[in-house]
Amino acid sequence: MWYAIIGQDVPNSMNQRLAARPAHVARLQELQRQGRLLLAGPFPAVDAIDPGAAGFTGSLIIAEFSSLSIAQDWAKADPYVAAGVYAEVRVQPFKKTFPQ
């Protein structure tokens, strides 16, 4: 099943994000290699693709896991969690409808 992982950043998270990004991206690339990543990306803090100094307010990952508890465990092990980027992480089932 697909699961949405929504991370909400702490204020001024950019330095922590940059430091933890290589390890965070490596985990996403592994999901992609396994064919289990639907999409992933950050939420810009301003209405721009490159928010510059404004940074990001969080991230969305939609990936396939065999259960909610496994998705939650994967999310808890994210380098952004360990680096203090995320103030909160929510994991919930997601039903992909479009595109087909």
PDB file of C-alpha atoms in Angstrom:
ATOM      1  CA  MET A   1       0.000   0.000   0.000  1.00  0.00           C
ATOM      2  CA  TRP A   2       1.053   3.596  -0.536  1.00  0.00           C
ATOM      3  CA  TYR A   3       1.725   5.809   2.485  1.00  0.00           C
ATOM      4  CA  ALA A   4       2.069   9.583   2.695  1.00  0.00           C
ATOM      5  CA  ILE A   5       4.856  10.735   4.977  1.00  0.00           C
ATOM      6  CA  ILE A   6       4.499  14.408   5.850  1.00  0.00           C
ATOM      7  CA  GLY A   7       7.334  16.054   7.745  1.00  0.00           C
ATOM      8  CA  GLN A   8       6.799  19.496   9.276  1.00  0.00           C
ATOM      9  CA  ASP A   9      10.044  21.436   9.686  1.00  0.00           C
ATOM     10  CA  VAL A  10      11.196  23.273  12.765  1.00  0.00           C
ATOM     11  CA  PRO A  11      11.694  27.020  12.180  1.00  0.00           C
ATOM     12  CA  ASN A  12      14.931  27.928  10.395  1.00  0.00           C
ATOM     13  CA  SER A  13      15.690  24.325   9.421  1.00  0.00           C
ATOM     14  CA  MET A  14      17.833  25.076   6.367  1.00  0.00           C
ATOM     15  CA  ASN A  15      21.248  24.382   7.924  1.00  0.00           C
ATOM     16  CA  GLN A  16      20.071  21.060   9.384  1.00  0.00           C
ATOM     17  CA  ARG A  17      18.443  20.179   6.043  1.00  0.00           C
ATOM     18  CA  LEU A  18      21.608  20.836   4.086  1.00  0.00           C
ATOM     19  CA  ALA A  19      23.732  18.783   6.487  1.00  0.00           C
ATOM     20  CA  ALA A  20      21.388  15.763   6.463  1.00  0.00           C
ATOM     21  CA  ARG A  21      20.283  15.977   2.826  1.00  0.00           C
ATOM     22  CA  PRO A  22      22.776  13.486   1.291  1.00  0.00           C
ATOM     23  CA  ALA A  23      21.696  10.706   3.663  1.00  0.00           C
ATOM     24  CA  HIS A  24      18.012  11.650   3.285  1.00  0.00           C
ATOM     25  CA  VAL A  25      18.255  11.554  -0.518  1.00  0.00           C
ATOM     26  CA  ALA A  26      20.152   8.241  -0.460  1.00  0.00           C
ATOM     27  CA  ARG A  27      17.219   6.591   1.343  1.00  0.00           C
ATOM     28  CA  LEU A  28      14.798   7.995  -1.226  1.00  0.00           C
ATOM     29  CA  GLN A  29      16.997   6.771  -4.070  1.00  0.00           C
ATOM     30  CA  GLU A  30      16.935   3.286  -2.549  1.00  0.00           C
ATOM     31  CA  LEU A  31      13.123   3.334  -2.479  1.00  0.00           C
ATOM     32  CA  GLN A  32      13.160   4.532  -6.090  1.00  0.00           C
ATOM     33  CA  ARG A  33      15.578   1.766  -7.097  1.00  0.00           C
ATOM     34  CA  GLN A  34      13.154  -0.740  -5.538  1.00  0.00           C
ATOM     35  CA  GLY A  35      10.217   0.768  -7.463  1.00  0.00           C
ATOM     36  CA  ARG A  36       8.515   1.854  -4.216  1.00  0.00           C
ATOM     37  CA  LEU A  37       8.740   5.665  -4.475  1.00  0.00           C
ATOM     38  CA  LEU A  38       5.798   7.499  -6.045  1.00  0.00           C
ATOM     39  CA  LEU A  39       7.061  11.014  -5.325  1.00  0.00           C
ATOM     40  CA  ALA A  40       9.035  13.073  -2.854  1.00  0.00           C
ATOM     41  CA  GLY A  41       9.872  16.708  -2.356  1.00  0.00           C
ATOM     42  CA  PRO A  42       9.918  19.683  -0.009  1.00  0.00           C
ATOM     43  CA  PHE A  43       7.361  22.433   0.601  1.00  0.00           C
ATOM     44  CA  PRO A  44       8.947  25.811  -0.249  1.00  0.00           C
ATOM     45  CA  ALA A  45       8.285  28.453   2.420  1.00  0.00           C
ATOM     46  CA  VAL A  46       7.406  30.966  -0.311  1.00  0.00           C
ATOM     47  CA  ASP A  47       5.695  30.693  -3.682  1.00  0.00           C
ATOM     48  CA  ALA A  48       8.837  29.829  -5.630  1.00  0.00           C
ATOM     49  CA  ILE A  49      10.568  26.671  -6.823  1.00  0.00           C
ATOM     50  CA  ASP A  50      13.800  27.939  -5.275  1.00  0.00           C
ATOM     51  CA  PRO A  51      12.801  29.653  -2.029  1.00  0.00           C
ATOM     52  CA  GLY A  52      16.325  30.874  -1.326  1.00  0.00           C
ATOM     53  CA  ALA A  53      16.862  32.029   2.244  1.00  0.00           C
ATOM     54  CA  ALA A  54      13.171  31.436   3.075  1.00  0.00           C
ATOM     55  CA  GLY A  55      13.881  27.707   2.966  1.00  0.00           C
ATOM     56  CA  PHE A  56      11.291  24.992   3.342  1.00  0.00           C
ATOM     57  CA  THR A  57       8.459  24.242   5.745  1.00  0.00           C
ATOM     58  CA  GLY A  58       8.387  20.480   5.396  1.00  0.00           C
ATOM     59  CA  SER A  59       8.413  17.545   3.009  1.00  0.00           C
ATOM     60  CA  LEU A  60       6.090  15.026   1.401  1.00  0.00           C
ATOM     61  CA  ILE A  61       7.086  11.478   0.537  1.00  0.00           C
ATOM     62  CA  ILE A  62       4.664   8.973  -0.950  1.00  0.00           C
ATOM     63  CA  ALA A  63       6.087   5.475  -0.928  1.00  0.00           C
ATOM     64  CA  GLU A  64       4.991   1.880  -0.835  1.00  0.00           C
ATOM     65  CA  PHE A  65       5.350  -0.180   2.344  1.00  0.00           C
ATOM     66  CA  SER A  66       3.828  -3.476   3.443  1.00  0.00           C
ATOM     67  CA  SER A  67       2.146  -1.936   6.507  1.00  0.00           C
ATOM     68  CA  LEU A  68       1.531   1.316   8.341  1.00  0.00           C
ATOM     69  CA  SER A  69       3.863   0.304  11.164  1.00  0.00           C
ATOM     70  CA  ILE A  70       6.712  -0.379   8.726  1.00  0.00           C
ATOM     71  CA  ALA A  71       6.106   2.988   7.051  1.00  0.00           C
ATOM     72  CA  GLN A  72       6.153   4.670  10.469  1.00  0.00           C
ATOM     73  CA  ASP A  73       9.403   2.927  11.415  1.00  0.00           C
ATOM     74  CA  TRP A  74      10.977   3.985   8.104  1.00  0.00           C
ATOM     75  CA  ALA A  75       9.868   7.585   8.669  1.00  0.00           C
ATOM     76  CA  LYS A  76      11.245   7.622  12.236  1.00  0.00           C
ATOM     77  CA  ALA A  77      14.649   6.533  10.890  1.00  0.00           C
ATOM     78  CA  ASP A  78      14.856   9.413   8.397  1.00  0.00           C
ATOM     79  CA  PRO A  79      18.086  11.429   8.689  1.00  0.00           C
ATOM     80  CA  TYR A  80      15.975  14.604   8.816  1.00  0.00           C
ATOM     81  CA  VAL A  81      14.427  13.309  12.048  1.00  0.00           C
ATOM     82  CA  ALA A  82      17.838  12.555  13.566  1.00  0.00           C
ATOM     83  CA  ALA A  83      19.160  15.974  12.466  1.00  0.00           C
ATOM     84  CA  GLY A  84      16.253  17.844  14.045  1.00  0.00           C
ATOM     85  CA  VAL A  85      14.837  19.105  10.726  1.00  0.00           C
ATOM     86  CA  TYR A  86      11.342  17.825  11.440  1.00  0.00           C
ATOM     87  CA  ALA A  87       9.315  19.009  14.421  1.00  0.00           C
ATOM     88  CA  GLU A  88       6.650  16.434  13.557  1.00  0.00           C
ATOM     89  CA  VAL A  89       6.203  13.543  11.126  1.00  0.00           C
ATOM     90  CA  ARG A  90       2.810  12.167  10.173  1.00  0.00           C
ATOM     91  CA  VAL A  91       2.321   8.890   8.272  1.00  0.00           C
ATOM     92  CA  GLN A  92      -1.004   7.903   6.775  1.00  0.00           C
ATOM     93  CA  PRO A  93      -2.324   5.510   4.132  1.00  0.00           C
ATOM     94  CA  PHE A  94      -2.648   7.003   0.650  1.00  0.00           C
ATOM     95  CA  LYS A  95      -4.790   5.768  -2.239  1.00  0.00           C
ATOM     96  CA  LYS A  96      -3.384   6.728  -5.626  1.00  0.00           C
ATOM     97  CA  THR A  97      -6.236   7.410  -8.030  1.00  0.00           C
ATOM     98  CA  PHE A  98      -4.755   9.615 -10.765  1.00  0.00           C
ATOM     99  CA  PRO A  99      -2.930   9.424 -13.016  1.00  0.00           C
ATOM    100  CA  GLN A 100      -3.861   5.870 -13.797  1.00  0.00           C
TER     101      GLN A 100
END
